[in-house]
PDB file of C-alpha atoms in Angstrom:
ATOM      1  CA  ASP H 230     -10.846 -37.326  34.717  1.00 55.00           C
ATOM      2  CA  ALA H 231      -9.192 -34.438  33.540  1.00 64.00           C
ATOM      3  CA  GLY H 232      -5.412 -35.821  32.705  1.00 92.00           C
ATOM      4  CA  ILE H 233      -4.061 -33.587  35.034  1.00 96.00           C
ATOM      5  CA  THR H 234      -0.999 -34.847  37.125  1.00 96.00           C
ATOM      6  CA  GLN H 235       1.587 -33.685  39.484  1.00 97.00           C
ATOM      7  CA  SER H 236       5.385 -34.684  40.741  1.00 97.00           C
ATOM      8  CA  PRO H 237       6.363 -34.760  43.378  1.00 97.00           C
ATOM      9  CA  ARG H 238       3.105 -36.052  45.353  1.00 96.00           C
ATOM     10  CA  HIS H 239       5.135 -35.407  48.573  1.00 97.00           C
ATOM     11  CA  LYS H 240       8.505 -33.671  49.410  1.00 97.00           C
ATOM     12  CA  VAL H 241       9.835 -32.581  52.671  1.00 97.00           C
ATOM     13  CA  THR H 242      13.057 -29.817  52.036  1.00 97.00           C
ATOM     14  CA  GLU H 243      14.745 -27.622  54.287  1.00 97.00           C
ATOM     15  CA  THR H 244      14.597 -24.061  54.620  1.00 97.00           C
ATOM     16  CA  GLY H 245      16.192 -21.874  52.313  1.00 97.00           C
ATOM     17  CA  THR H 246      16.749 -24.669  49.274  1.00 96.00           C
ATOM     18  CA  PRO H 247      15.067 -24.292  45.932  1.00 96.00           C
ATOM     19  CA  VAL H 248      11.745 -26.742  45.474  1.00 97.00           C
ATOM     20  CA  THR H 249       9.867 -27.046  41.732  1.00 98.00           C
ATOM     21  CA  LEU H 250       7.063 -28.705  41.707  1.00 98.00           C
ATOM     22  CA  ARG H 251       5.915 -29.369  38.478  1.00 98.00           C
ATOM     23  CA  CYS H 252       2.192 -29.890  37.128  1.00 98.00           C
ATOM     24  CA  HIS H 253       1.331 -31.207  33.430  1.00 98.00           C
ATOM     25  CA  GLN H 254      -1.869 -31.468  31.460  1.00 97.00           C
ATOM     26  CA  THR H 255      -2.827 -33.433  28.772  1.00 96.00           C
ATOM     27  CA  GLU H 256      -5.741 -32.088  27.604  1.00 93.00           C
ATOM     28  CA  ASN H 257      -4.341 -28.869  26.035  1.00 93.00           C
ATOM     29  CA  HIS H 258      -6.516 -26.604  28.038  1.00 94.00           C
ATOM     30  CA  ARG H 259      -5.263 -22.870  27.867  1.00 94.00           C
ATOM     31  CA  TYR H 260      -5.555 -21.510  31.198  1.00 95.00           C
ATOM     32  CA  MET H 261      -3.483 -23.413  34.411  1.00 96.00           C
ATOM     33  CA  TYR H 262      -3.363 -22.478  38.024  1.00 97.00           C
ATOM     34  CA  TRP H 263      -1.295 -23.253  41.126  1.00 98.00           C
ATOM     35  CA  TYR H 264      -2.967 -22.593  44.217  1.00 97.00           C
ATOM     36  CA  ARG H 265      -2.041 -23.473  48.088  1.00 97.00           C
ATOM     37  CA  GLN H 266      -4.374 -25.218  50.587  1.00 96.00           C
ATOM     38  CA  ASP H 267      -4.016 -24.378  54.177  1.00 93.00           C
ATOM     39  CA  PRO H 268      -6.536 -25.106  57.212  1.00 85.00           C
ATOM     40  CA  GLY H 269      -8.984 -21.790  57.792  1.00 81.00           C
ATOM     41  CA  HIS H 270      -7.993 -20.439  54.595  1.00 84.00           C
ATOM     42  CA  GLY H 271      -9.601 -22.614  51.608  1.00 86.00           C
ATOM     43  CA  LEU H 272      -8.018 -22.806  48.088  1.00 92.00           C
ATOM     44  CA  ARG H 273      -5.640 -19.284  47.885  1.00 93.00           C
ATOM     45  CA  LEU H 274      -4.579 -18.773  44.346  1.00 94.00           C
ATOM     46  CA  ILE H 275      -0.843 -18.382  43.727  1.00 96.00           C
ATOM     47  CA  HIS H 276      -0.176 -17.751  40.295  1.00 96.00           C
ATOM     48  CA  TYR H 277      -1.997 -19.256  37.092  1.00 95.00           C
ATOM     49  CA  SER H 278      -1.123 -18.916  33.248  1.00 96.00           C
ATOM     50  CA  TYR H 279      -2.904 -17.473  30.574  1.00 94.00           C
ATOM     51  CA  GLY H 280      -1.196 -19.298  27.360  1.00 93.00           C
ATOM     52  CA  VAL H 281       2.457 -20.257  27.032  1.00 94.00           C
ATOM     53  CA  LYS H 282       5.182 -17.801  28.757  1.00 91.00           C
ATOM     54  CA  ASP H 283       1.621 -15.373  29.644  1.00 95.00           C
ATOM     55  CA  THR H 284       1.704 -15.793  33.676  1.00 95.00           C
ATOM     56  CA  ASP H 285      -0.009 -13.739  36.534  1.00 94.00           C
ATOM     57  CA  LYS H 286       0.540 -13.580  40.155  1.00 94.00           C
ATOM     58  CA  GLY H 287      -2.388 -14.234  42.118  1.00 92.00           C
ATOM     59  CA  GLU H 288      -3.217 -13.516  45.889  1.00 89.00           C
ATOM     60  CA  VAL H 289      -0.476 -15.280  47.854  1.00 94.00           C
ATOM     61  CA  SER H 290       2.325 -15.069  44.916  1.00 95.00           C
ATOM     62  CA  ASP H 291       5.156 -13.457  47.913  1.00 96.00           C
ATOM     63  CA  GLY H 292       7.947 -16.086  47.603  1.00 96.00           C
ATOM     64  CA  TYR H 293       6.924 -18.210  45.062  1.00 97.00           C
ATOM     65  CA  SER H 294       8.079 -17.583  41.141  1.00 97.00           C
ATOM     66  CA  VAL H 295       5.859 -19.430  37.837  1.00 97.00           C
ATOM     67  CA  SER H 296       7.401 -20.326  34.403  1.00 97.00           C
ATOM     68  CA  ARG H 297       5.227 -22.223  31.243  1.00 97.00           C
ATOM     69  CA  SER H 298       7.353 -23.195  28.567  1.00 95.00           C
ATOM     70  CA  LYS H 299       4.769 -25.497  26.727  1.00 95.00           C
ATOM     71  CA  THR H 300       1.241 -25.752  27.114  1.00 96.00           C
ATOM     72  CA  GLU H 301       0.904 -28.746  29.043  1.00 97.00           C
ATOM     73  CA  ASP H 302       3.641 -27.627  31.668  1.00 97.00           C
ATOM     74  CA  PHE H 303       3.325 -25.480  34.602  1.00 98.00           C
ATOM     75  CA  LEU H 304       6.510 -24.928  37.116  1.00 98.00           C
ATOM     76  CA  LEU H 305       6.187 -23.436  40.532  1.00 98.00           C
ATOM     77  CA  THR H 306       9.227 -22.663  41.884  1.00 98.00           C
ATOM     78  CA  LEU H 307      10.076 -21.727  46.017  1.00 97.00           C
ATOM     79  CA  GLU H 308      13.287 -19.767  45.109  1.00 93.00           C
ATOM     80  CA  SER H 309      14.462 -20.459  48.657  1.00 96.00           C
ATOM     81  CA  ALA H 310      11.604 -22.410  50.942  1.00 96.00           C
ATOM     82  CA  THR H 311      10.682 -21.375  54.015  1.00 97.00           C
ATOM     83  CA  SER H 312       8.469 -22.485  56.841  1.00 96.00           C
ATOM     84  CA  SER H 313       5.633 -20.561  55.970  1.00 96.00           C
ATOM     85  CA  GLN H 314       5.486 -22.471  52.419  1.00 97.00           C
ATOM     86  CA  THR H 315       4.849 -25.733  54.276  1.00 97.00           C
ATOM     87  CA  SER H 316       1.396 -26.724  52.601  1.00 97.00           C
ATOM     88  CA  VAL H 317      -0.431 -28.424  50.244  1.00 97.00           C
ATOM     89  CA  TYR H 318      -0.333 -27.541  46.203  1.00 98.00           C
ATOM     90  CA  PHE H 319      -2.832 -27.938  44.066  1.00 97.00           C
ATOM     91  CA  CYS H 320      -2.118 -27.188  40.061  1.00 97.00           C
ATOM     92  CA  ALA H 321      -5.890 -26.975  38.293  1.00 96.00           C
ATOM     93  CA  ILE H 322      -6.906 -26.073  34.715  1.00 96.00           C
ATOM     94  CA  SER H 323      -9.549 -24.364  32.696  1.00 93.00           C
ATOM     95  CA  GLU H 324     -10.418 -23.325  28.883  1.00 89.00           C
ATOM     96  CA  GLU H 325     -12.326 -19.880  28.568  1.00 83.00           C
ATOM     97  CA  GLY H 326     -15.414 -19.512  30.697  1.00 77.00           C
ATOM     98  CA  ALA H 327     -15.269 -23.309  32.136  1.00 82.00           C
ATOM     99  CA  THR H 328     -15.134 -25.783  34.938  1.00 88.00           C
ATOM    100  CA  GLN H 329     -11.528 -25.635  36.464  1.00 91.00           C
ATOM    101  CA  TYR H 330     -10.525 -29.121  36.731  1.00 94.00           C
ATOM    102  CA  PHE H 331      -8.072 -30.260  39.546  1.00 95.00           C
ATOM    103  CA  GLY H 332      -4.693 -32.199  40.129  1.00 96.00           C
ATOM    104  CA  PRO H 333      -4.527 -34.459  43.095  1.00 95.00           C
ATOM    105  CA  GLY H 334      -1.895 -32.173  44.441  1.00 96.00           C
ATOM    106  CA  THR H 335       1.448 -31.684  45.967  1.00 97.00           C
ATOM    107  CA  ARG H 336       2.196 -32.035  50.047  1.00 97.00           C
ATOM    108  CA  LEU H 337       5.128 -29.797  51.033  1.00 97.00           C
ATOM    109  CA  LEU H 338       7.496 -29.840  53.966  1.00 97.00           C
ATOM    110  CA  VAL H 339       9.641 -27.587  54.850  1.00 97.00           C
ATOM    111  CA  LEU H 340      11.790 -28.307  57.864  1.00 96.00           C
TER     112      LEU H 340
ATOM    113  CA  ALA Z 240     -11.742  -8.432  43.969  1.00 66.00           C
ATOM    114  CA  GLN Z 241     -14.012 -10.761  44.525  1.00 78.00           C
ATOM    115  CA  THR Z 242     -15.152 -12.463  47.563  1.00 91.00           C
ATOM    116  CA  VAL Z 243     -16.627 -16.115  48.940  1.00 95.00           C
ATOM    117  CA  THR Z 244     -17.998 -16.647  52.296  1.00 96.00           C
ATOM    118  CA  GLN Z 245     -19.056 -19.748  53.581  1.00 96.00           C
ATOM    119  CA  SER Z 246     -20.339 -18.971  56.964  1.00 95.00           C
ATOM    120  CA  GLN Z 247     -20.721 -23.217  58.402  1.00 96.00           C
ATOM    121  CA  PRO Z 248     -17.121 -24.417  59.018  1.00 95.00           C
ATOM    122  CA  GLU Z 249     -18.948 -27.341  60.470  1.00 97.00           C
ATOM    123  CA  MET Z 250     -21.660 -29.129  59.591  1.00 97.00           C
ATOM    124  CA  SER Z 251     -23.999 -32.395  60.069  1.00 97.00           C
ATOM    125  CA  VAL Z 252     -26.944 -34.709  58.551  1.00 98.00           C
ATOM    126  CA  GLN Z 253     -28.477 -37.856  59.113  1.00 98.00           C
ATOM    127  CA  GLU Z 254     -28.324 -40.327  56.460  1.00 97.00           C
ATOM    128  CA  ALA Z 255     -30.977 -40.480  54.050  1.00 97.00           C
ATOM    129  CA  GLU Z 256     -32.068 -36.334  55.190  1.00 98.00           C
ATOM    130  CA  THR Z 257     -31.514 -33.478  53.769  1.00 98.00           C
ATOM    131  CA  VAL Z 258     -28.809 -30.595  54.146  1.00 98.00           C
ATOM    132  CA  THR Z 259     -28.176 -27.151  53.068  1.00 98.00           C
ATOM    133  CA  LEU Z 260     -24.462 -25.734  52.618  1.00 98.00           C
ATOM    134  CA  SER Z 261     -24.812 -21.613  52.559  1.00 98.00           C
ATOM    135  CA  CYS Z 262     -22.716 -19.429  50.059  1.00 98.00           C
ATOM    136  CA  THR Z 263     -22.328 -15.666  49.765  1.00 97.00           C
ATOM    137  CA  TYR Z 264     -20.096 -13.672  47.160  1.00 97.00           C
ATOM    138  CA  ASP Z 265     -19.390 -10.137  46.613  1.00 95.00           C
ATOM    139  CA  THR Z 266     -18.563  -9.305  43.004  1.00 92.00           C
ATOM    140  CA  SER Z 267     -19.362  -6.137  40.670  1.00 91.00           C
ATOM    141  CA  GLU Z 268     -19.431  -8.374  37.708  1.00 90.00           C
ATOM    142  CA  ASN Z 269     -22.373  -9.253  35.817  1.00 89.00           C
ATOM    143  CA  ASN Z 270     -21.393 -11.794  34.092  1.00 90.00           C
ATOM    144  CA  TYR Z 271     -19.671 -15.089  36.320  1.00 93.00           C
ATOM    145  CA  TYR Z 272     -20.147 -18.662  37.360  1.00 94.00           C
ATOM    146  CA  LEU Z 273     -20.204 -20.550  40.552  1.00 96.00           C
ATOM    147  CA  PHE Z 274     -19.323 -23.813  41.957  1.00 96.00           C
ATOM    148  CA  TRP Z 275     -19.499 -25.979  44.124  1.00 97.00           C
ATOM    149  CA  TYR Z 276     -16.177 -29.133  44.735  1.00 97.00           C
ATOM    150  CA  LYS Z 277     -16.082 -31.555  47.155  1.00 97.00           C
ATOM    151  CA  GLN Z 278     -13.124 -32.345  48.881  1.00 96.00           C
ATOM    152  CA  PRO Z 279     -13.186 -36.237  50.547  1.00 95.00           C
ATOM    153  CA  PRO Z 280     -10.263 -36.986  52.968  1.00 91.00           C
ATOM    154  CA  SER Z 281      -8.024 -38.106  49.899  1.00 90.00           C
ATOM    155  CA  ARG Z 282      -8.007 -34.760  48.838  1.00 90.00           C
ATOM    156  CA  GLN Z 283      -8.767 -35.076  45.642  1.00 93.00           C
ATOM    157  CA  MET Z 284     -11.511 -31.719  44.543  1.00 94.00           C
ATOM    158  CA  ILE Z 285     -14.249 -32.498  42.979  1.00 94.00           C
ATOM    159  CA  LEU Z 286     -16.695 -30.806  40.435  1.00 95.00           C
ATOM    160  CA  VAL Z 287     -20.650 -30.760  42.398  1.00 97.00           C
ATOM    161  CA  ILE Z 288     -22.657 -28.534  40.434  1.00 96.00           C
ATOM    162  CA  ARG Z 289     -21.571 -25.631  37.701  1.00 95.00           C
ATOM    163  CA  GLN Z 290     -24.206 -22.327  38.182  1.00 95.00           C
ATOM    164  CA  GLU Z 291     -23.774 -19.606  34.755  1.00 93.00           C
ATOM    165  CA  ALA Z 292     -24.986 -16.229  36.577  1.00 93.00           C
ATOM    166  CA  TYR Z 293     -27.142 -15.559  33.310  1.00 91.00           C
ATOM    167  CA  LYS Z 294     -29.291 -18.867  33.808  1.00 90.00           C
ATOM    168  CA  GLN Z 295     -32.250 -18.278  35.938  1.00 86.00           C
ATOM    169  CA  GLN Z 296     -32.732 -21.544  36.434  1.00 92.00           C
ATOM    170  CA  ASN Z 297     -31.078 -23.085  39.213  1.00 95.00           C
ATOM    171  CA  ALA Z 298     -28.694 -26.392  38.271  1.00 94.00           C
ATOM    172  CA  THR Z 299     -29.129 -29.600  39.339  1.00 94.00           C
ATOM    173  CA  GLU Z 300     -27.124 -32.591  39.479  1.00 93.00           C
ATOM    174  CA  ASN Z 301     -29.047 -35.875  40.891  1.00 95.00           C
ATOM    175  CA  ARG Z 302     -29.121 -35.296  44.226  1.00 97.00           C
ATOM    176  CA  PHE Z 303     -27.606 -31.654  44.406  1.00 97.00           C
ATOM    177  CA  SER Z 304     -29.323 -28.885  43.647  1.00 97.00           C
ATOM    178  CA  VAL Z 305     -28.508 -25.112  43.477  1.00 97.00           C
ATOM    179  CA  ASN Z 306     -30.315 -21.879  45.410  1.00 97.00           C
ATOM    180  CA  PHE Z 307     -29.537 -19.295  43.712  1.00 96.00           C
ATOM    181  CA  GLN Z 308     -30.320 -16.049  44.098  1.00 95.00           C
ATOM    182  CA  LYS Z 309     -28.098 -13.615  42.057  1.00 94.00           C
ATOM    183  CA  ALA Z 310     -29.506 -10.388  43.460  1.00 94.00           C
ATOM    184  CA  ALA Z 311     -28.507 -11.131  47.527  1.00 95.00           C
ATOM    185  CA  LYS Z 312     -25.441 -12.907  45.476  1.00 96.00           C
ATOM    186  CA  SER Z 313     -26.238 -16.144  47.801  1.00 97.00           C
ATOM    187  CA  PHE Z 314     -24.970 -19.661  45.824  1.00 97.00           C
ATOM    188  CA  SER Z 315     -26.520 -22.624  48.581  1.00 98.00           C
ATOM    189  CA  LEU Z 316     -25.831 -25.756  47.547  1.00 98.00           C
ATOM    190  CA  LYS Z 317     -28.945 -28.955  48.843  1.00 98.00           C
ATOM    191  CA  ILE Z 318     -27.903 -32.338  49.188  1.00 98.00           C
ATOM    192  CA  SER Z 319     -30.561 -34.298  49.004  1.00 98.00           C
ATOM    193  CA  ASP Z 320     -30.860 -38.246  50.615  1.00 98.00           C
ATOM    194  CA  SER Z 321     -27.604 -37.430  51.745  1.00 98.00           C
ATOM    195  CA  GLN Z 322     -24.955 -40.502  51.701  1.00 97.00           C
ATOM    196  CA  LEU Z 323     -22.071 -41.864  53.818  1.00 97.00           C
ATOM    197  CA  GLY Z 324     -19.843 -41.220  51.236  1.00 96.00           C
ATOM    198  CA  ASP Z 325     -20.724 -37.332  51.466  1.00 97.00           C
ATOM    199  CA  THR Z 326     -18.980 -36.679  54.128  1.00 97.00           C
ATOM    200  CA  ALA Z 327     -16.591 -33.786  52.653  1.00 97.00           C
ATOM    201  CA  MET Z 328     -15.170 -30.589  52.214  1.00 97.00           C
ATOM    202  CA  TYR Z 329     -17.020 -28.530  50.578  1.00 98.00           C
ATOM    203  CA  PHE Z 330     -15.644 -25.323  48.537  1.00 97.00           C
ATOM    204  CA  CYS Z 331     -17.828 -22.846  46.991  1.00 97.00           C
ATOM    205  CA  ALA Z 332     -15.732 -20.956  44.037  1.00 95.00           C
ATOM    206  CA  PHE Z 333     -16.405 -17.974  42.220  1.00 94.00           C
ATOM    207  CA  MET Z 334     -15.000 -17.327  38.787  1.00 92.00           C
ATOM    208  CA  ASN Z 335     -14.859 -14.257  36.863  1.00 89.00           C
ATOM    209  CA  THR Z 336     -14.902 -13.372  33.142  1.00 85.00           C
ATOM    210  CA  GLY Z 337     -11.415 -12.946  33.122  1.00 84.00           C
ATOM    211  CA  ASN Z 338     -11.036 -17.301  34.611  1.00 87.00           C
ATOM    212  CA  GLN Z 339      -9.974 -16.036  37.822  1.00 88.00           C
ATOM    213  CA  PHE Z 340     -11.239 -18.381  40.436  1.00 91.00           C
ATOM    214  CA  TYR Z 341     -12.129 -17.680  44.089  1.00 92.00           C
ATOM    215  CA  PHE Z 342     -12.661 -19.628  46.779  1.00 93.00           C
ATOM    216  CA  GLY Z 343     -14.081 -19.626  50.390  1.00 94.00           C
ATOM    217  CA  THR Z 344     -13.020 -21.394  53.219  1.00 93.00           C
ATOM    218  CA  GLY Z 345     -14.853 -24.111  52.985  1.00 95.00           C
ATOM    219  CA  THR Z 346     -17.989 -26.447  55.134  1.00 97.00           C
ATOM    220  CA  SER Z 347     -17.335 -29.285  56.417  1.00 96.00           C
ATOM    221  CA  LEU Z 348     -20.285 -31.762  55.925  1.00 98.00           C
ATOM    222  CA  THR Z 349     -20.479 -35.331  58.020  1.00 97.00           C
ATOM    223  CA  VAL Z 350     -23.302 -37.983  57.563  1.00 97.00           C
ATOM    224  CA  ILE Z 351     -23.938 -39.362  60.271  1.00 97.00           C
ATOM    225  CA  PRO Z 352     -25.331 -43.308  59.896  1.00 96.00           C
TER     226      PRO Z 352
END
């Protein structure tokens, strides 16, 4: 299995609070991604990174920001969490033209 | 923009039988990659099979094989000799030359003993 960890694995927070999710890889892959998974929608891309400090928006980026200061870490921040951001969040990594591997997911509940 | 469509939200198959999951996609690119991922109740996303668009030969991995029809933009997954452990959500995915991935909405497969 690819070396990808996500933290925390579960989080409950209140509306309006900031939340940061962390993705850590030990594979030295160039690309990192954040997705959210909701029933009926499959996986939708939030943001992705193609190198240190190089990031771009995905399909559902509103309300989310990301940072990548090191190859191995990709942070997803919800500046002010809303109930619509309750979801399961997956991090993924890949190399150029290669298969994408996923982390175990983080279940986030915003009350 | 690329889109991936899985038109079968739910399917079931008897143990040891064969089942085919459908996937179509839309793209104007000529070079790309296609994938099937499996997500069991544990929620871990697991790669099942991968196909490069420039390869005419259909990919196979043990009991899993694909029928890749590039002109029709179709990429179906066939599972032979279905096992109880195949019960999962299956996602079709497309990757473009910019390493961006697009996923279908998934097909929930149940293998019946």
